[in-house]
Amino acid sequence: TMSLRRGSGAAKALAAKIGIGGAAAKSEANQAQAELEAQSALGRGDCLLILRQANLHEYRHYQFGKTLVFLRNGVEAMLNNAVSSRMKAVLWFQKLARGRVARAAFATRQEELLAVRAAAEAARAKRAA
């Protein structure tokens, strides 16, 4: 079993990594929001949000202790796989963005180099004339 300490920030970090958000029905969303607010009062809100988004059910996949969340066997691996798949998507996007920025910077440097060469050629031609 694995445990996440509530209030330590690990739950918020994991929520940010796996990108919490979903398309549930409004009545279910309202009910889930009310339950989440009730659990937040107990200090379980962030953990509960992560576990619900991962489609895990209390007593079947996890159980809250006084200060820890206890995960059943295999749940930790499932959460780690979700994090790694989201991280791969983020890294892919970052790779594309960095490549685009680098190509734009290279094109700007090439244009500047061409302008300097043209100016030098013009100066040389003026001196020769």
Coordinates of N, CA, C and O in Angstrom, one line a residue:
T1 N 0.8 -1.2 0.0 CA 0.0 0.0 0.0 C 0.9 1.2 0.0 O 2.0 1.2 0.4
M2 N 0.3 2.3 -0.5 CA 1.0 3.6 -0.5 C 0.2 4.6 0.2 O -1.0 4.5 0.3
S3 N 0.8 5.6 0.8 CA 0.0 6.6 1.5 C 0.4 8.0 1.0 O 1.6 8.3 0.8
L4 N -0.6 8.9 0.9 CA -0.4 10.3 0.7 C -0.7 11.0 1.9 O -1.8 10.9 2.5
R5 N 0.2 11.9 2.4 CA -0.1 12.6 3.6 C -1.0 13.8 3.2 O -0.6 14.6 2.3
R6 N -2.1 14.0 3.9 CA -3.0 15.1 3.5 C -2.4 16.4 4.0 O -1.7 16.4 5.1
G7 N -2.6 17.5 3.2 CA -2.1 18.8 3.6 C -0.6 19.0 3.4 O -0.1 20.0 3.7
S8 N 0.1 18.0 2.8 CA 1.5 18.1 2.6 C 1.8 18.8 1.3 O 3.0 19.1 1.0
G9 N 0.9 19.0 0.4 CA 1.1 19.5 -0.9 C 1.3 18.5 -2.0 O 1.2 18.8 -3.1
A10 N 1.6 17.2 -1.6 CA 1.8 16.2 -2.5 C 0.5 15.9 -3.3 O 0.5 15.6 -4.5
A11 N -0.6 16.0 -2.6 CA -1.9 15.8 -3.3 C -2.2 16.9 -4.3 O -2.6 16.6 -5.4
K12 N -1.9 18.1 -4.0 CA -2.1 19.2 -5.0 C -1.1 19.0 -6.1 O -1.5 19.3 -7.3
A13 N 0.1 18.6 -5.9 CA 1.1 18.5 -7.0 C 0.6 17.3 -7.9 O 0.7 17.5 -9.1
L14 N 0.1 16.2 -7.3 CA -0.4 15.1 -8.1 C -1.6 15.6 -8.9 O -1.7 15.2 -10.1
A15 N -2.5 16.4 -8.4 CA -3.6 16.9 -9.1 C -3.2 17.7 -10.2 O -3.8 17.6 -11.3
A16 N -2.2 18.6 -10.0 CA -1.7 19.4 -11.1 C -1.1 18.6 -12.2 O -1.3 18.9 -13.4
K17 N -0.4 17.5 -11.8 CA 0.3 16.7 -12.8 C -0.7 15.9 -13.7 O -0.5 15.8 -14.9
I18 N -1.7 15.4 -13.1 CA -2.6 14.6 -13.9 C -3.7 15.4 -14.5 O -4.5 14.9 -15.3
G19 N -3.8 16.7 -14.3 CA -4.7 17.6 -14.9 C -6.1 17.3 -14.6 O -6.9 16.7 -15.4
I20 N -6.5 17.7 -13.4 CA -7.9 17.4 -12.9 C -8.9 18.2 -13.8 O -8.7 19.4 -14.1
G21 N -9.9 17.6 -14.2 CA -11.0 18.2 -15.0 C -11.8 17.1 -15.7 O -11.2 16.1 -16.1
G22 N -13.0 17.3 -15.8 CA -13.8 16.2 -16.4 C -15.1 16.8 -16.9 O -15.5 17.9 -16.7
A23 N -15.9 15.9 -17.7 CA -17.2 16.3 -18.2 C -18.2 15.4 -17.6 O -18.7 14.5 -18.2
A24 N -18.6 15.7 -16.4 CA -19.7 14.9 -15.7 C -21.0 15.6 -15.9 O -21.0 16.8 -16.2
A25 N -22.1 14.9 -15.6 CA -23.4 15.5 -15.7 C -23.5 16.6 -14.6 O -22.8 16.5 -13.5
K26 N -24.4 17.6 -14.8 CA -24.4 18.7 -13.8 C -24.9 18.2 -12.4 O -24.4 18.7 -11.4
S27 N -25.9 17.3 -12.4 CA -26.3 16.9 -11.1 C -25.3 16.1 -10.3 O -25.1 16.3 -9.1
E28 N -24.5 15.3 -11.1 CA -23.4 14.5 -10.5 C -22.3 15.5 -10.1 O -21.7 15.3 -9.0
A29 N -22.1 16.5 -10.9 CA -21.1 17.5 -10.5 C -21.4 18.3 -9.3 O -20.6 18.5 -8.4
N30 N -22.7 18.7 -9.2 CA -23.1 19.4 -8.0 C -23.0 18.5 -6.7 O -22.6 19.0 -5.7
Q31 N -23.4 17.2 -6.9 CA -23.3 16.3 -5.8 C -21.9 16.1 -5.4 O -21.5 16.1 -4.2
A32 N -21.0 15.9 -6.4 CA -19.6 15.7 -6.1 C -19.0 16.9 -5.5 O -18.2 16.8 -4.6
Q33 N -19.4 18.1 -5.9 CA -18.9 19.4 -5.4 C -19.3 19.5 -3.9 O -18.5 19.9 -3.1
A34 N -20.6 19.2 -3.6 CA -21.0 19.3 -2.2 C -20.2 18.3 -1.3 O -19.8 18.6 -0.2
E35 N -20.0 17.1 -1.8 CA -19.2 16.1 -1.1 C -17.8 16.5 -0.9 O -17.2 16.4 0.1
L36 N -17.3 17.1 -2.0 CA -15.9 17.6 -1.9 C -15.7 18.7 -0.9 O -14.7 18.7 -0.2
E37 N -16.7 19.6 -0.8 CA -16.6 20.7 0.1 C -16.7 20.1 1.6 O -16.0 20.6 2.5
A38 N -17.5 19.1 1.7 CA -17.6 18.5 3.1 C -16.3 17.8 3.4 O -15.9 17.9 4.6
Q39 N -15.7 17.1 2.5 CA -14.5 16.4 2.7 C -13.3 17.4 2.9 O -12.4 17.2 3.6
S40 N -13.4 18.6 2.2 CA -12.4 19.6 2.4 C -12.4 20.1 3.8 O -11.3 20.5 4.3
A41 N -13.5 20.2 4.4 CA -13.6 20.6 5.8 C -12.8 19.6 6.7 O -12.3 20.0 7.7
L42 N -12.7 18.4 6.3 CA -12.0 17.4 7.1 C -10.5 17.3 6.6 O -9.7 16.5 7.1
G43 N -10.1 18.1 5.6 CA -8.8 18.1 5.1 C -8.5 17.0 4.0 O -7.4 16.7 3.7
R44 N -9.6 16.5 3.4 CA -9.5 15.4 2.4 C -9.7 15.9 1.0 O -9.7 15.1 0.1
G45 N -10.0 17.2 0.8 CA -10.5 17.7 -0.5 C -9.6 17.4 -1.7 O -10.0 16.8 -2.7
D46 N -8.3 17.7 -1.5 CA -7.4 17.5 -2.7 C -7.2 16.0 -3.0 O -7.2 15.6 -4.2
C47 N -7.0 15.2 -1.9 CA -6.9 13.8 -2.2 C -8.1 13.2 -2.8 O -8.0 12.4 -3.7
L48 N -9.3 13.6 -2.3 CA -10.5 13.1 -2.8 C -10.7 13.5 -4.3 O -11.2 12.7 -5.1
L49 N -10.3 14.7 -4.6 CA -10.4 15.2 -6.0 C -9.6 14.3 -6.9 O -10.0 13.9 -8.0
I50 N -8.4 14.0 -6.5 CA -7.5 13.2 -7.3 C -8.0 11.8 -7.5 O -8.1 11.2 -8.6
L51 N -8.5 11.2 -6.4 CA -9.0 9.8 -6.4 C -10.2 9.7 -7.2 O -10.4 8.7 -8.0
R52 N -11.1 10.7 -7.2 CA -12.3 10.7 -7.9 C -12.0 10.8 -9.4 O -12.6 10.2 -10.3
Q53 N -11.1 11.7 -9.8 CA -10.7 11.9 -11.2 C -10.1 10.6 -11.7 O -10.3 10.3 -12.9
A54 N -9.4 9.9 -10.9 CA -8.8 8.6 -11.4 C -9.8 7.5 -11.4 O -9.5 6.4 -11.6
N55 N -11.1 7.8 -11.1 CA -12.2 6.8 -11.1 C -12.0 5.7 -10.0 O -12.2 4.6 -10.3
L56 N -11.5 6.1 -8.8 CA -11.3 5.2 -7.8 C -12.4 5.3 -6.7 O -13.0 6.4 -6.6
H57 N -12.7 4.3 -6.1 CA -13.8 4.3 -5.1 C -13.3 3.9 -3.7 O -12.5 3.0 -3.5
E58 N -13.9 4.6 -2.7 CA -13.5 4.4 -1.4 C -13.8 3.0 -0.9 O -14.8 2.4 -1.4
Y59 N -13.0 2.4 -0.1 CA -13.1 1.1 0.4 C -12.7 0.0 -0.6 O -12.2 -1.0 -0.2
R60 N -12.9 0.3 -1.9 CA -12.5 -0.7 -2.9 C -11.1 -0.4 -3.3 O -10.3 -1.4 -3.5
H61 N -10.7 0.9 -3.5 CA -9.3 1.2 -3.9 C -8.5 2.0 -2.9 O -7.3 2.0 -3.0
Y62 N -9.2 2.7 -2.0 CA -8.4 3.4 -1.0 C -9.3 3.6 0.3 O -10.5 3.3 0.3
Q63 N -8.6 4.1 1.3 CA -9.3 4.4 2.5 C -8.6 5.5 3.3 O -7.4 5.5 3.3
F64 N -9.4 6.4 3.8 CA -8.8 7.6 4.5 C -8.5 7.2 5.9 O -9.3 6.5 6.6
G65 N -7.3 7.5 6.4 CA -7.0 7.4 7.8 C -7.1 8.7 8.4 O -7.7 9.7 7.9
K66 N -6.5 8.9 9.6 CA -6.6 10.2 10.3 C -5.7 11.2 9.6 O -6.1 12.4 9.4
T67 N -4.6 10.8 9.2 CA -3.6 11.7 8.5 C -3.1 11.2 7.2 O -2.4 11.9 6.5
L68 N -3.5 10.0 6.8 CA -3.0 9.4 5.6 C -4.1 8.8 4.7 O -5.2 8.6 5.2
V69 N -3.8 8.7 3.4 CA -4.7 8.0 2.5 C -4.0 6.7 2.2 O -2.9 6.6 1.7
F70 N -4.7 5.5 2.5 CA -4.1 4.2 2.2 C -4.7 3.7 0.9 O -5.9 3.6 0.8
L71 N -3.7 3.3 0.0 CA -4.1 2.8 -1.3 C -4.0 1.3 -1.3 O -3.0 0.8 -0.8
R72 N -4.9 0.7 -2.0 CA -4.8 -0.8 -2.2 C -3.7 -1.1 -3.2 O -3.2 -0.3 -3.9
N73 N -3.3 -2.4 -3.2 CA -2.3 -2.8 -4.2 C -2.7 -2.5 -5.6 O -3.8 -2.7 -6.0
G74 N -1.8 -2.0 -6.4 CA -2.0 -1.7 -7.8 C -2.5 -0.3 -8.0 O -2.4 0.2 -9.1
V75 N -3.0 0.3 -7.0 CA -3.6 1.7 -7.2 C -2.4 2.7 -7.4 O -2.5 3.6 -8.3
E76 N -1.4 2.5 -6.7 CA -0.2 3.4 -6.9 C 0.3 3.3 -8.3 O 0.6 4.4 -8.9
A77 N 0.4 2.1 -8.8 CA 0.9 2.0 -10.2 C 0.0 2.6 -11.2 O 0.5 3.3 -12.2
M78 N -1.3 2.5 -11.0 CA -2.3 3.1 -11.9 C -2.1 4.6 -11.8 O -2.1 5.3 -12.9
L79 N -2.0 5.2 -10.6 CA -1.8 6.7 -10.5 C -0.5 7.1 -11.2 O -0.4 8.2 -11.8
N80 N 0.6 6.3 -11.0 CA 1.9 6.7 -11.6 C 1.8 6.6 -13.1 O 2.4 7.5 -13.8
N81 N 1.0 5.7 -13.6 CA 0.9 5.6 -15.1 C 0.1 6.8 -15.6 O 0.4 7.3 -16.7
A82 N -0.9 7.2 -14.9 CA -1.7 8.4 -15.3 C -0.8 9.6 -15.3 O -0.8 10.4 -16.2
V83 N 0.0 9.8 -14.3 CA 1.0 10.9 -14.2 C 2.0 10.8 -15.3 O 2.2 11.9 -16.0
S84 N 2.5 9.7 -15.6 CA 3.6 9.6 -16.6 C 3.0 9.8 -18.0 O 3.6 10.5 -18.9
S85 N 1.7 9.4 -18.3 CA 1.1 9.6 -19.6 C 0.8 11.1 -19.8 O 1.0 11.7 -20.8
R86 N 0.4 11.8 -18.7 CA 0.2 13.2 -18.8 C 1.5 14.0 -19.0 O 1.6 14.9 -19.7
M87 N 2.5 13.5 -18.3 CA 3.8 14.2 -18.4 C 4.4 14.0 -19.8 O 5.0 14.9 -20.3
K88 N 4.2 12.8 -20.4 CA 4.6 12.6 -21.8 C 4.0 13.6 -22.8 O 4.6 14.2 -23.6
A89 N 2.7 13.9 -22.5 CA 1.9 14.8 -23.4 C 2.5 16.3 -23.2 O 2.7 17.0 -24.1
V90 N 2.8 16.6 -21.9 CA 3.3 17.9 -21.6 C 4.7 18.1 -22.3 O 5.0 19.1 -22.9
L91 N 5.5 17.1 -22.1 CA 6.9 17.1 -22.7 C 6.8 17.2 -24.2 O 7.6 17.9 -24.8
W92 N 5.9 16.5 -24.8 CA 5.8 16.6 -26.3 C 5.4 18.0 -26.7 O 6.0 18.6 -27.7
F93 N 4.5 18.6 -26.0 CA 4.1 20.0 -26.3 C 5.2 20.9 -26.1 O 5.5 21.8 -26.9
Q94 N 5.9 20.8 -25.0 CA 7.1 21.7 -24.7 C 8.1 21.5 -25.8 O 8.8 22.5 -26.2
K95 N 8.4 20.3 -26.3 CA 9.4 20.0 -27.3 C 9.0 20.8 -28.6 O 9.8 21.5 -29.2
L96 N 7.7 20.7 -29.0 CA 7.3 21.4 -30.2 C 7.4 23.0 -30.0 O 7.8 23.7 -30.9
A97 N 7.0 23.5 -28.8 CA 7.1 24.9 -28.6 C 8.5 25.4 -28.6 O 8.8 26.4 -29.2
R98 N 9.4 24.7 -27.9 CA 10.8 25.1 -27.9 C 11.4 25.0 -29.3 O 12.3 25.9 -29.7
G99 N 11.1 24.0 -30.1 CA 11.6 23.9 -31.5 C 11.1 25.1 -32.3 O 11.9 25.7 -33.1
R100 N 9.9 25.5 -32.2 CA 9.3 26.6 -32.9 C 10.1 27.9 -32.5 O 10.4 28.7 -33.4
V101 N 10.3 28.1 -31.2 CA 11.0 29.3 -30.7 C 12.4 29.3 -31.3 O 12.9 30.4 -31.7
A102 N 13.1 28.2 -31.2 CA 14.5 28.1 -31.7 C 14.6 28.4 -33.2 O 15.5 29.1 -33.7
R103 N 13.6 27.8 -34.0 CA 13.6 28.1 -35.4 C 13.4 29.6 -35.7 O 14.0 30.1 -36.6
A104 N 12.5 30.2 -35.0 CA 12.2 31.6 -35.2 C 13.5 32.5 -34.8 O 13.8 33.4 -35.6
A105 N 14.1 32.1 -33.7 CA 15.3 32.8 -33.4 C 16.4 32.6 -34.4 O 17.2 33.6 -34.7
F106 N 16.6 31.4 -34.9 CA 17.6 31.2 -35.9 C 17.3 31.9 -37.2 O 18.2 32.5 -37.8
A107 N 16.0 32.0 -37.6 CA 15.7 32.8 -38.8 C 16.0 34.3 -38.6 O 16.5 34.9 -39.5
T108 N 15.7 34.8 -37.4 CA 16.0 36.2 -37.1 C 17.5 36.4 -37.2 O 18.0 37.4 -37.8
R109 N 18.3 35.5 -36.7 CA 19.8 35.6 -36.7 C 20.3 35.6 -38.2 O 21.2 36.3 -38.6
Q110 N 19.7 34.7 -39.0 CA 20.1 34.6 -40.4 C 19.8 35.9 -41.1 O 20.6 36.3 -41.9
E111 N 18.6 36.5 -40.9 CA 18.3 37.7 -41.5 C 19.2 38.8 -41.1 O 19.7 39.7 -41.9
E112 N 19.6 38.9 -39.8 CA 20.6 39.9 -39.4 C 21.9 39.7 -40.0 O 22.6 40.7 -40.4
L113 N 22.4 38.4 -40.1 CA 23.6 38.1 -40.7 C 23.6 38.5 -42.2 O 24.6 39.1 -42.7
L114 N 22.5 38.3 -42.9 CA 22.4 38.7 -44.3 C 22.5 40.2 -44.4 O 23.1 40.7 -45.4
A115 N 21.8 40.9 -43.5 CA 21.9 42.4 -43.6 C 23.3 42.9 -43.3 O 23.7 43.8 -44.0
V116 N 24.0 42.3 -42.4 CA 25.4 42.7 -42.1 C 26.3 42.4 -43.3 O 27.1 43.3 -43.7
R117 N 26.1 41.3 -43.9 CA 26.9 40.9 -45.2 C 26.6 41.9 -46.3 O 27.5 42.3 -47.0
A118 N 25.3 42.2 -46.5 CA 24.9 43.1 -47.5 C 25.5 44.5 -47.3 O 26.0 45.2 -48.2
A119 N 25.5 45.0 -46.0 CA 26.1 46.3 -45.7 C 27.6 46.3 -46.0 O 28.2 47.2 -46.5
A120 N 28.3 45.2 -45.6 CA 29.7 45.0 -45.8 C 30.1 45.0 -47.3 O 31.0 45.6 -47.7
E121 N 29.3 44.3 -48.1 CA 29.4 44.3 -49.5 C 29.3 45.6 -50.1 O 30.0 46.0 -51.0
A122 N 28.2 46.4 -49.7 CA 28.0 47.7 -50.2 C 29.2 48.6 -49.8 O 29.6 49.5 -50.7
A123 N 29.7 48.5 -48.6 CA 30.9 49.3 -48.2 C 32.1 49.0 -49.1 O 32.8 49.9 -49.5
R124 N 32.3 47.7 -49.3 CA 33.4 47.3 -50.1 C 33.3 47.8 -51.6 O 34.3 48.3 -52.2
A125 N 32.1 47.8 -52.1 CA 31.8 48.2 -53.5 C 32.0 49.8 -53.6 O 32.5 50.3 -54.6
K126 N 31.6 50.5 -52.5 CA 31.8 51.9 -52.5 C 33.2 52.3 -52.4 O 33.7 53.3 -53.1
R127 N 34.1 51.5 -51.6 CA 35.5 51.8 -51.5 C 36.2 51.5 -52.9 O 37.1 52.2 -53.3
A128 N 35.7 50.5 -53.5 CA 36.4 50.1 -54.8 C 36.0 51.1 -55.9 O 36.8 51.2 -56.9
A129 N 34.9 51.8 -55.8 CA 34.5 52.7 -56.9 C 35.2 54.0 -56.8 O 36.1 54.5 -56.4

